Structure formats: structure tokens, C-alpha cells
mmCIF file of C-alpha atoms in Angstrom:
data_model
loop_
_atom_site.group_PDB
_atom_site.id
_atom_site.type_symbol
_atom_site.label_atom_id
_atom_site.label_comp_id
_atom_site.label_asym_id
_atom_site.label_seq_id
_atom_site.Cartn_x
_atom_site.Cartn_y
_atom_site.Cartn_z
ATOM 1 C CA MET X 1 0.000 0.000 0.000
ATOM 2 C CA SER X 2 1.363 3.392 -1.037
ATOM 3 C CA LYS X 3 2.555 5.749 1.707
ATOM 4 C CA ILE X 4 0.974 9.186 1.407
ATOM 5 C CA ILE X 5 1.434 12.462 3.268
ATOM 6 C CA PHE X 6 -1.739 14.554 3.104
ATOM 7 C CA MET X 7 -1.869 18.332 3.466
ATOM 8 C CA GLY X 8 -5.140 20.228 3.738
ATOM 9 C CA THR X 9 -7.141 22.420 6.072
ATOM 10 C CA PRO X 10 -10.836 23.256 5.445
ATOM 11 C CA ASP X 11 -14.011 21.240 4.906
ATOM 12 C CA PHE X 12 -13.218 21.020 1.176
ATOM 13 C CA SER X 13 -10.318 18.692 2.004
ATOM 14 C CA THR X 14 -12.001 16.283 4.427
ATOM 15 C CA SER X 15 -13.662 13.916 1.949
ATOM 16 C CA ILE X 16 -10.376 13.684 0.040
ATOM 17 C CA LEU X 17 -8.537 12.709 3.218
ATOM 18 C CA GLU X 18 -11.212 10.160 4.138
ATOM 19 C CA MET X 19 -10.883 8.547 0.698
ATOM 20 C CA LEU X 20 -7.095 8.352 1.066
ATOM 21 C CA ILE X 21 -7.418 6.776 4.524
ATOM 22 C CA GLU X 22 -9.675 4.069 3.078
ATOM 23 C CA THR X 23 -7.484 3.301 0.064
ATOM 24 C CA HIS X 24 -3.873 4.064 1.041
ATOM 25 C CA ASP X 25 -1.485 4.321 3.983
ATOM 26 C CA VAL X 26 -1.663 7.935 5.180
ATOM 27 C CA ILE X 27 1.485 8.305 7.277
ATOM 28 C CA ALA X 28 1.058 11.977 8.245
ATOM 29 C CA VAL X 29 -1.445 14.809 7.962
ATOM 30 C CA VAL X 30 -0.228 18.405 7.795
ATOM 31 C CA THR X 31 -2.716 21.195 8.437
ATOM 32 C CA GLN X 32 -2.892 24.756 9.711
ATOM 33 C CA PRO X 33 -2.683 25.504 13.448
ATOM 34 C CA ASP X 34 -5.822 25.677 15.565
ATOM 35 C CA ARG X 35 -7.361 29.169 15.324
ATOM 36 C CA PRO X 36 -9.685 31.255 17.531
ATOM 37 C CA VAL X 37 -13.229 31.153 16.116
ATOM 38 C CA GLY X 38 -16.392 33.144 16.824
ATOM 39 C CA ARG X 39 -17.106 35.993 19.194
ATOM 40 C CA LYS X 40 -15.778 34.031 22.154
ATOM 41 C CA ARG X 41 -12.553 33.291 20.210
ATOM 42 C CA ILE X 42 -12.638 29.600 21.072
ATOM 43 C CA LEU X 43 -9.503 27.804 19.851
ATOM 44 C CA THR X 44 -10.794 25.450 17.149
ATOM 45 C CA PRO X 45 -8.987 22.738 15.158
ATOM 46 C CA PRO X 46 -9.232 22.736 11.354
ATOM 47 C CA PRO X 47 -11.747 20.245 9.888
ATOM 48 C CA VAL X 48 -8.906 18.137 8.465
ATOM 49 C CA LYS X 49 -7.351 17.760 11.920
ATOM 50 C CA LYS X 50 -10.648 16.454 13.307
ATOM 51 C CA VAL X 51 -10.725 13.702 10.666
ATOM 52 C CA ALA X 52 -7.065 12.836 11.215
ATOM 53 C CA VAL X 53 -7.437 12.635 15.000
ATOM 54 C CA ALA X 54 -10.516 10.423 14.633
ATOM 55 C CA HIS X 55 -8.336 7.974 12.693
ATOM 56 C CA ASP X 56 -5.346 8.217 15.084
ATOM 57 C CA LEU X 57 -3.082 9.704 12.416
ATOM 58 C CA LEU X 58 0.043 11.764 13.039
ATOM 59 C CA VAL X 59 -0.928 15.450 12.783
ATOM 60 C CA LEU X 60 1.574 18.270 12.181
ATOM 61 C CA GLN X 61 0.473 21.916 12.416
ATOM 62 C CA PRO X 62 3.321 24.288 11.519
ATOM 63 C CA GLU X 63 2.583 28.005 11.404
ATOM 64 C CA LYS X 64 4.978 28.048 8.467
ATOM 65 C CA LEU X 65 6.320 24.818 7.015
ATOM 66 C CA ALA X 66 9.588 26.186 5.609
ATOM 67 C CA HIS X 67 12.556 25.849 8.014
ATOM 68 C CA SER X 68 10.365 24.172 10.646
ATOM 69 C CA GLU X 69 10.828 21.103 12.837
ATOM 70 C CA GLU X 70 7.776 19.646 11.118
ATOM 71 C CA LEU X 71 9.551 19.908 7.769
ATOM 72 C CA GLU X 72 12.476 17.901 9.128
ATOM 73 C CA THR X 73 10.037 15.282 10.410
ATOM 74 C CA LEU X 74 8.475 14.961 6.947
ATOM 75 C CA LEU X 75 11.835 14.766 5.186
ATOM 76 C CA ASN X 76 12.786 11.856 7.444
ATOM 77 C CA MET X 77 9.725 9.866 6.346
ATOM 78 C CA GLU X 78 9.740 7.428 3.456
ATOM 79 C CA CYS X 79 6.888 8.580 1.268
ATOM 80 C CA ASP X 80 5.508 7.696 -2.167
ATOM 81 C CA LEU X 81 3.408 10.809 -2.734
ATOM 82 C CA ILE X 82 2.293 14.075 -1.161
ATOM 83 C CA VAL X 83 -1.339 15.051 -1.804
ATOM 84 C CA THR X 84 -2.521 18.570 -1.000
ATOM 85 C CA ALA X 85 -5.992 20.112 -1.120
ATOM 86 C CA ALA X 86 -6.561 23.677 0.091
ATOM 87 C CA PHE X 87 -3.612 23.465 2.478
ATOM 88 C CA GLY X 88 -2.938 27.190 2.503
ATOM 89 C CA GLN X 89 0.872 27.248 2.226
ATOM 90 C CA LEU X 90 3.420 26.833 -0.549
ATOM 91 C CA LEU X 91 5.666 23.804 -0.056
ATOM 92 C CA PRO X 92 9.466 24.108 0.231
ATOM 93 C CA LYS X 93 11.398 22.822 -2.782
ATOM 94 C CA GLU X 94 13.090 20.032 -0.843
ATOM 95 C CA LEU X 95 9.701 18.659 0.168
ATOM 96 C CA LEU X 96 8.285 18.779 -3.366
ATOM 97 C CA THR X 97 11.056 16.503 -4.597
ATOM 98 C CA HIS X 98 11.173 14.225 -1.541
ATOM 99 C CA PRO X 99 8.441 11.665 -2.369
ATOM 100 C CA LYS X 100 9.056 8.959 -4.960
ATOM 101 C CA TYR X 101 6.272 10.279 -7.203
ATOM 102 C CA GLY X 102 6.403 13.953 -6.229
ATOM 103 C CA ALA X 103 3.535 16.073 -4.942
ATOM 104 C CA VAL X 104 0.089 16.635 -6.449
ATOM 105 C CA ASN X 105 -2.629 19.153 -5.664
ATOM 106 C CA VAL X 106 -6.418 19.023 -5.966
ATOM 107 C CA HIS X 107 -7.471 22.511 -7.126
ATOM 108 C CA ALA X 108 -11.073 23.711 -7.462
ATOM 109 C CA SER X 109 -10.894 25.297 -10.905
ATOM 110 C CA LEU X 110 -10.200 24.448 -14.520
ATOM 111 C CA LEU X 111 -6.576 25.534 -14.541
ATOM 112 C CA PRO X 112 -4.932 27.647 -15.831
ATOM 113 C CA LYS X 113 -8.032 29.729 -14.959
ATOM 114 C CA TYR X 114 -8.395 30.868 -11.358
ATOM 115 C CA ARG X 115 -5.109 30.073 -9.712
ATOM 116 C CA GLY X 116 -5.138 31.100 -6.062
ATOM 117 C CA GLY X 117 -7.165 30.856 -2.888
ATOM 118 C CA ALA X 118 -10.726 31.739 -3.980
ATOM 119 C CA PRO X 119 -11.392 29.950 -7.284
ATOM 120 C CA ILE X 120 -14.974 28.939 -6.454
ATOM 121 C CA HIS X 121 -15.985 32.450 -5.410
ATOM 122 C CA GLN X 122 -14.377 34.079 -8.429
ATOM 123 C CA ALA X 123 -15.845 31.719 -11.019
ATOM 124 C CA ILE X 124 -19.371 32.497 -9.788
ATOM 125 C CA ILE X 125 -18.726 36.246 -9.450
ATOM 126 C CA ASP X 126 -17.415 36.305 -13.025
ATOM 127 C CA GLY X 127 -20.565 34.590 -14.309
ATOM 128 C CA GLU X 128 -18.825 31.446 -15.525
ATOM 129 C CA LYS X 129 -21.169 28.737 -16.818
ATOM 130 C CA GLU X 130 -18.869 25.942 -15.704
ATOM 131 C CA THR X 131 -15.956 25.253 -13.419
ATOM 132 C CA GLY X 132 -14.294 22.070 -12.239
ATOM 133 C CA VAL X 133 -11.385 20.367 -10.561
ATOM 134 C CA THR X 134 -7.779 19.962 -11.671
ATOM 135 C CA ILE X 135 -5.248 17.441 -10.394
ATOM 136 C CA MET X 136 -1.780 18.797 -11.071
ATOM 137 C CA TYR X 137 1.825 18.408 -10.050
ATOM 138 C CA MET X 138 3.042 20.934 -7.523
ATOM 139 C CA VAL X 139 5.874 23.348 -8.249
ATOM 140 C CA GLN X 140 7.173 26.302 -6.256
ATOM 141 C CA GLN X 141 5.001 28.735 -8.217
ATOM 142 C CA LEU X 142 1.356 28.985 -7.088
ATOM 143 C CA ASP X 143 -0.921 26.483 -8.885
ATOM 144 C CA ALA X 144 1.376 26.477 -11.917
ATOM 145 C CA GLY X 145 2.317 22.802 -12.257
ATOM 146 C CA ASN X 146 1.568 20.425 -15.109
ATOM 147 C CA ILE X 147 -2.025 19.206 -15.360
ATOM 148 C CA ILE X 148 -2.552 15.470 -14.820
ATOM 149 C CA SER X 149 -6.356 15.305 -15.000
ATOM 150 C CA GLN X 150 -9.297 17.671 -15.112
ATOM 151 C CA ARG X 151 -13.091 17.482 -15.044
ATOM 152 C CA ALA X 152 -15.763 20.161 -15.512
ATOM 153 C CA ILE X 153 -19.247 20.620 -14.054
ATOM 154 C CA PRO X 154 -21.864 23.313 -14.792
ATOM 155 C CA ILE X 155 -22.609 26.303 -12.578
ATOM 156 C CA GLU X 156 -26.380 26.830 -12.421
ATOM 157 C CA ASP X 157 -28.145 30.069 -11.473
ATOM 158 C CA GLU X 158 -29.319 28.309 -8.308
ATOM 159 C CA ASP X 159 -25.743 27.606 -7.231
ATOM 160 C CA ASN X 160 -23.742 29.639 -4.759
ATOM 161 C CA VAL X 161 -20.339 29.173 -3.123
ATOM 162 C CA GLY X 162 -21.798 26.688 -0.650
ATOM 163 C CA THR X 163 -23.363 24.368 -3.214
ATOM 164 C CA MET X 164 -20.407 24.545 -5.604
ATOM 165 C CA HIS X 165 -17.974 23.949 -2.735
ATOM 166 C CA ASP X 166 -19.729 20.678 -1.910
ATOM 167 C CA LYS X 167 -20.008 19.600 -5.555
ATOM 168 C CA LEU X 168 -16.345 20.347 -6.249
ATOM 169 C CA SER X 169 -15.141 18.639 -3.070
ATOM 170 C CA ALA X 170 -16.992 15.478 -4.104
ATOM 171 C CA LEU X 171 -15.726 15.793 -7.680
ATOM 172 C CA GLY X 172 -12.156 16.300 -6.476
ATOM 173 C CA THR X 173 -12.369 13.180 -4.336
ATOM 174 C CA THR X 174 -13.658 11.088 -7.235
ATOM 175 C CA LEU X 175 -11.192 12.463 -9.776
ATOM 176 C CA LEU X 176 -8.227 11.975 -7.453
ATOM 177 C CA GLN X 177 -9.265 8.400 -6.710
ATOM 178 C CA GLU X 178 -9.460 7.699 -10.455
ATOM 179 C CA THR X 179 -6.134 9.425 -11.159
ATOM 180 C CA LEU X 180 -3.999 8.037 -8.314
ATOM 181 C CA PRO X 181 -3.325 4.547 -9.737
ATOM 182 C CA SER X 182 -1.532 5.894 -12.810
ATOM 183 C CA ILE X 183 0.401 8.436 -10.708
ATOM 184 C CA LEU X 184 1.544 5.746 -8.276
ATOM 185 C CA ASN X 185 2.693 3.342 -10.974
ATOM 186 C CA GLY X 186 4.395 6.050 -13.005
ATOM 187 C CA THR X 187 2.253 5.647 -16.130
ATOM 188 C CA ASN X 188 0.341 8.942 -16.044
ATOM 189 C CA SER X 189 0.919 11.772 -18.482
ATOM 190 C CA SER X 190 0.726 15.504 -17.791
ATOM 191 C CA VAL X 191 0.569 18.679 -19.843
ATOM 192 C CA PRO X 192 1.888 22.194 -19.134
ATOM 193 C CA GLN X 193 -0.621 24.960 -18.449
ATOM 194 C CA GLU X 194 -1.188 27.442 -21.276
ATOM 195 C CA ALA X 195 0.459 30.657 -20.104
ATOM 196 C CA SER X 196 -1.830 32.833 -22.248
ATOM 197 C CA LYS X 197 -4.926 31.565 -20.397
ATOM 198 C CA VAL X 198 -3.718 32.078 -16.814
ATOM 199 C CA SER X 199 -5.986 34.049 -14.467
ATOM 200 C CA PHE X 200 -5.982 34.481 -10.700
ATOM 201 C CA ALA X 201 -8.530 34.262 -7.893
ATOM 202 C CA SER X 202 -6.985 35.960 -4.892
ATOM 203 C CA ASN X 203 -8.519 35.581 -1.442
ATOM 204 C CA ILE X 204 -11.615 37.735 -0.943
ATOM 205 C CA GLN X 205 -10.934 41.000 0.896
ATOM 206 C CA ARG X 206 -13.405 43.082 2.919
ATOM 207 C CA GLU X 207 -13.685 45.669 0.164
ATOM 208 C CA ASP X 208 -14.654 42.929 -2.310
ATOM 209 C CA GLU X 209 -17.805 42.194 -0.308
ATOM 210 C CA TRP X 210 -19.529 45.520 -0.998
ATOM 211 C CA ILE X 211 -22.122 45.688 -3.755
ATOM 212 C CA ASP X 212 -21.778 48.339 -6.460
ATOM 213 C CA TRP X 213 -25.372 49.108 -7.423
ATOM 214 C CA GLN X 214 -24.158 50.834 -10.606
ATOM 215 C CA GLN X 215 -23.362 47.403 -12.012
ATOM 216 C CA GLU X 216 -25.821 45.483 -14.160
ATOM 217 C CA ALA X 217 -28.355 43.303 -12.353
ATOM 218 C CA ARG X 218 -26.744 40.075 -13.563
ATOM 219 C CA GLN X 219 -23.343 41.157 -12.195
ATOM 220 C CA ILE X 220 -24.866 41.979 -8.801
ATOM 221 C CA PHE X 221 -26.771 38.683 -8.775
ATOM 222 C CA ASN X 222 -23.526 36.799 -9.482
ATOM 223 C CA HIS X 223 -21.694 38.829 -6.830
ATOM 224 C CA ILE X 224 -24.235 37.949 -4.134
ATOM 225 C CA ARG X 225 -24.245 34.208 -4.831
ATOM 226 C CA GLY X 226 -20.470 34.257 -5.366
ATOM 227 C CA LEU X 227 -20.051 35.320 -1.732
ATOM 228 C CA SER X 228 -22.847 33.257 -0.157
ATOM 229 C CA PRO X 229 -22.895 31.775 2.423
ATOM 230 C CA TRP X 230 -19.385 33.084 3.138
ATOM 231 C CA PRO X 231 -17.980 35.724 3.470
ATOM 232 C CA VAL X 232 -21.325 37.301 2.322
ATOM 233 C CA ALA X 233 -21.974 40.360 0.144
ATOM 234 C CA SER X 234 -22.753 43.617 1.938
ATOM 235 C CA THR X 235 -24.586 46.880 1.422
ATOM 236 C CA SER X 236 -25.927 49.481 3.851
ATOM 237 C CA LEU X 237 -29.401 50.645 4.839
ATOM 238 C CA GLU X 238 -29.694 53.885 6.790
ATOM 239 C CA GLY X 239 -26.001 53.744 7.646
ATOM 240 C CA LYS X 240 -26.101 50.190 8.976
ATOM 241 C CA THR X 241 -24.552 47.167 7.285
ATOM 242 C CA MET X 242 -26.918 44.728 5.606
ATOM 243 C CA LYS X 243 -25.577 41.363 4.489
ATOM 244 C CA LEU X 244 -27.124 39.789 1.394
ATOM 245 C CA TYR X 245 -27.397 35.993 1.286
ATOM 246 C CA THR X 246 -29.836 35.288 -1.541
ATOM 247 C CA ALA X 247 -31.342 37.299 -4.365
ATOM 248 C CA GLU X 248 -33.303 36.934 -7.574
ATOM 249 C CA LEU X 249 -33.205 38.736 -10.901
ATOM 250 C CA VAL X 250 -36.274 40.854 -11.689
ATOM 251 C CA PRO X 251 -36.344 41.424 -15.460
ATOM 252 C CA ASN X 252 -37.672 44.599 -17.054
ATOM 253 C CA VAL X 253 -38.079 46.519 -13.798
ATOM 254 C CA SER X 254 -35.688 49.455 -13.752
ATOM 255 C CA GLY X 255 -34.946 52.354 -11.473
ATOM 256 C CA GLU X 256 -32.193 54.417 -9.917
ATOM 257 C CA PRO X 257 -29.221 52.225 -8.932
ATOM 258 C CA GLY X 258 -29.342 51.335 -5.234
ATOM 259 C CA LYS X 259 -32.828 52.762 -4.671
ATOM 260 C CA ILE X 260 -35.532 50.518 -3.212
ATOM 261 C CA LEU X 261 -38.188 50.415 -5.932
ATOM 262 C CA GLN X 262 -40.785 48.246 -4.241
ATOM 263 C CA THR X 263 -41.343 45.601 -1.611
ATOM 264 C CA THR X 264 -43.231 42.343 -2.007
ATOM 265 C CA LYS X 265 -44.301 39.814 0.597
ATOM 266 C CA LYS X 266 -40.877 38.178 0.440
ATOM 267 C CA ALA X 267 -38.411 40.622 -1.118
ATOM 268 C CA ILE X 268 -36.928 44.094 -1.315
ATOM 269 C CA VAL X 269 -36.587 45.105 -4.981
ATOM 270 C CA VAL X 270 -33.612 47.361 -5.740
ATOM 271 C CA GLY X 271 -32.640 49.272 -8.869
ATOM 272 C CA THR X 272 -29.353 48.578 -10.653
ATOM 273 C CA GLY X 273 -27.281 50.003 -13.478
ATOM 274 C CA SER X 274 -29.291 48.043 -16.044
ATOM 275 C CA ASP X 275 -32.920 47.692 -17.128
ATOM 276 C CA ASP X 276 -33.409 44.848 -14.640
ATOM 277 C CA SER X 277 -33.479 44.941 -10.853
ATOM 278 C CA ILE X 278 -32.558 42.697 -7.925
ATOM 279 C CA ALA X 279 -34.941 41.182 -5.381
ATOM 280 C CA LEU X 280 -33.226 40.619 -2.029
ATOM 281 C CA THR X 281 -34.790 37.498 -0.496
ATOM 282 C CA GLU X 282 -32.536 36.647 2.457
ATOM 283 C CA ILE X 283 -30.651 39.228 4.493
ATOM 284 C CA GLN X 284 -28.968 39.953 7.809
ATOM 285 C CA LEU X 285 -29.050 43.306 9.575
ATOM 286 C CA ALA X 286 -26.245 44.413 11.891
ATOM 287 C CA GLY X 287 -26.654 42.724 15.263
ATOM 288 C CA LYS X 288 -29.421 40.438 13.978
ATOM 289 C CA LYS X 289 -29.587 36.866 12.736
ATOM 290 C CA ARG X 290 -29.776 35.836 9.096
ATOM 291 C CA MET X 291 -33.433 35.788 8.058
ATOM 292 C CA PRO X 292 -35.786 35.603 5.078
ATOM 293 C CA THR X 293 -36.540 39.131 3.907
ATOM 294 C CA ALA X 294 -40.226 38.341 4.507
ATOM 295 C CA ASN X 295 -39.519 38.147 8.254
ATOM 296 C CA PHE X 296 -37.720 41.484 8.196
ATOM 297 C CA LEU X 297 -40.542 43.163 6.274
ATOM 298 C CA SER X 298 -43.204 41.865 8.646
ATOM 299 C CA GLY X 299 -41.551 43.658 11.556
ATOM 300 C CA TYR X 300 -40.330 46.825 9.805
ATOM 301 C CA GLN X 301 -42.591 49.806 10.478
ATOM 302 C CA ASP X 302 -41.104 52.514 8.225
ATOM 303 C CA GLU X 303 -41.688 52.936 4.504
ATOM 304 C CA LEU X 304 -38.772 51.377 2.619
ATOM 305 C CA VAL X 305 -39.633 52.386 -0.945
ATOM 306 C CA GLY X 306 -37.455 55.289 -2.039
ATOM 307 C CA LYS X 307 -34.671 54.634 0.448
ATOM 308 C CA GLU X 308 -31.193 54.027 -0.926
ATOM 309 C CA LEU X 309 -28.787 51.205 -0.280
ATOM 310 C CA GLY X 310 -25.121 52.188 -0.195
#
């Protein structure tokens, strides 16, 4: 049975690790350190660590892998392959070349498009009709290695980051399981990425969360679902932040960008920079819980129509 070192951190990586545990000898799991979470800042282990601990696997959690004691531990292990999936750190050169068959990464995009830390978010925000998973060899440059295998799936209007995350995690697990045998017997082929088609999906910043109501309705719709359910798109109402979880396109209803045009039983309809508008159907006000817009409207006493979102 092949000896594998696995490196990953978030929920996206857990099903991949579980598959490797069932089918191979996972000799070590490397993940990010435990981090404070929530308002009470409770120190919480990464999802990958929880899976590894449940299976009594060796867990290493370096703040930075390069020049660490954990790196020395890994270099002293006999290993056939390193598999990474959303680990969150670049690997030192000496580690990339240490395993018999090198190191491979499971990346949630159709490389060379969307290299970087937020490929699922960016594909939806950009209005892509499909995305997918790529298995590629790791090099010192971010997500730039040769492609071993790749598979696409559609992005539907009903999808958001949450649904696509789950679909791509499952797809990555399946594709890796299908691809591993040829990697581990040295018969697989790989192709370089086309440099002219490279694009990047950097981690989402706070300023990226704010809606620009001057954009077309379709762009705003994609922006909202491309940030839902995390980190969530934002706007403001009467100077207070409003987070936007779900929305619908309202064709052929136009008005001043950012102005509330009407309310229905379940939505707040807002003008955009195009001839269509956006119906906000699930929101969260500052200091409140996430709720259907219908619940908010039932308890809101003031007239909303004519007010502006910023």
C-alpha cells in the first residue's frame, strides 16, 4: 500500500482525506494551526485535523512549514506521494522533490483559470457557466504545475459558493481516486498549463464584499451568490450594514441604482445600473440573525420604498 502524506485544512479537504485513509497508507497529515473562532474566540482545530485525530493519524500543524521542525520530520519519512488540497501554504522545494512520485494538488478550478485561494468564489462572481477540478503536479510557483487530469461541471443560477464547494469537493475526491493509480505506478501523463490563459482568484478582501449598485443586475446577482454563504456580500441601509445571502433577478423593472423600488411579501426590490433589478430574499441586519426578507418586512414599520442602499 502506497505511503501518502496529506496536506489540507478546510471542509473542502475532508472527503479527500477520508478517501485516502480508506485506500492508502496515510502516514502523516499536515494542516494549519488551531485558530480562535467566533465571538468568544474559542480555539478550534481545522476540519482536516478532526478527521485525522478520529483515525489516530500523526498530525503536524506548523505556522509556516519552511525551516520548521515539522519539515524535518516529513523529510525523514519514506513517502511515495504528497497530496494537498486547500492546504494554505506553498511547499518548500526540498519537500516537493522528496516523495518517490512527487507532490500533487487538488485545485477547485479548470486551470490555468483561477489560480489562487478563492477559485470557487471568483468563477461564480465572473458569471462562468462551468468550473471544475484539476489534479496537477506541484511546483514552487502557485498552482502552476503540469495538469494530470481535469473534469468540468456546470454552474447553475441556483448555485452559490456553498453548493459549488460541496459539488467540487466530491468531484475532487472522485477524480483523485481515479487518477492516483496511474500516478503511483508512473504511467500517467501531464501537460503544461497554457500561459496565455492564466488568471488568478486571490482571497476575498473586505472591500470585495460591498455591492456596487451601478453594475448590471446580472453582475450583482452573481456577486451575491459568489459570496454566499461566506464571506457574504454587503450593502448598507440607513447607515447600517446589511448582508445579502440570496437574491433573484427581476427582469424589465428598472430604477435608480441602489434605490428601493418596491417591496413584495418576500423581497426588497432594488434598482441597478441596467434595465433589470434585484430582489433581495434573504438578508442579515447588523446585530441580527440571518433571516428571510419576509420576516424582516413583517416587523419593519417605516416605509422602505425610495430609500437608498449604499
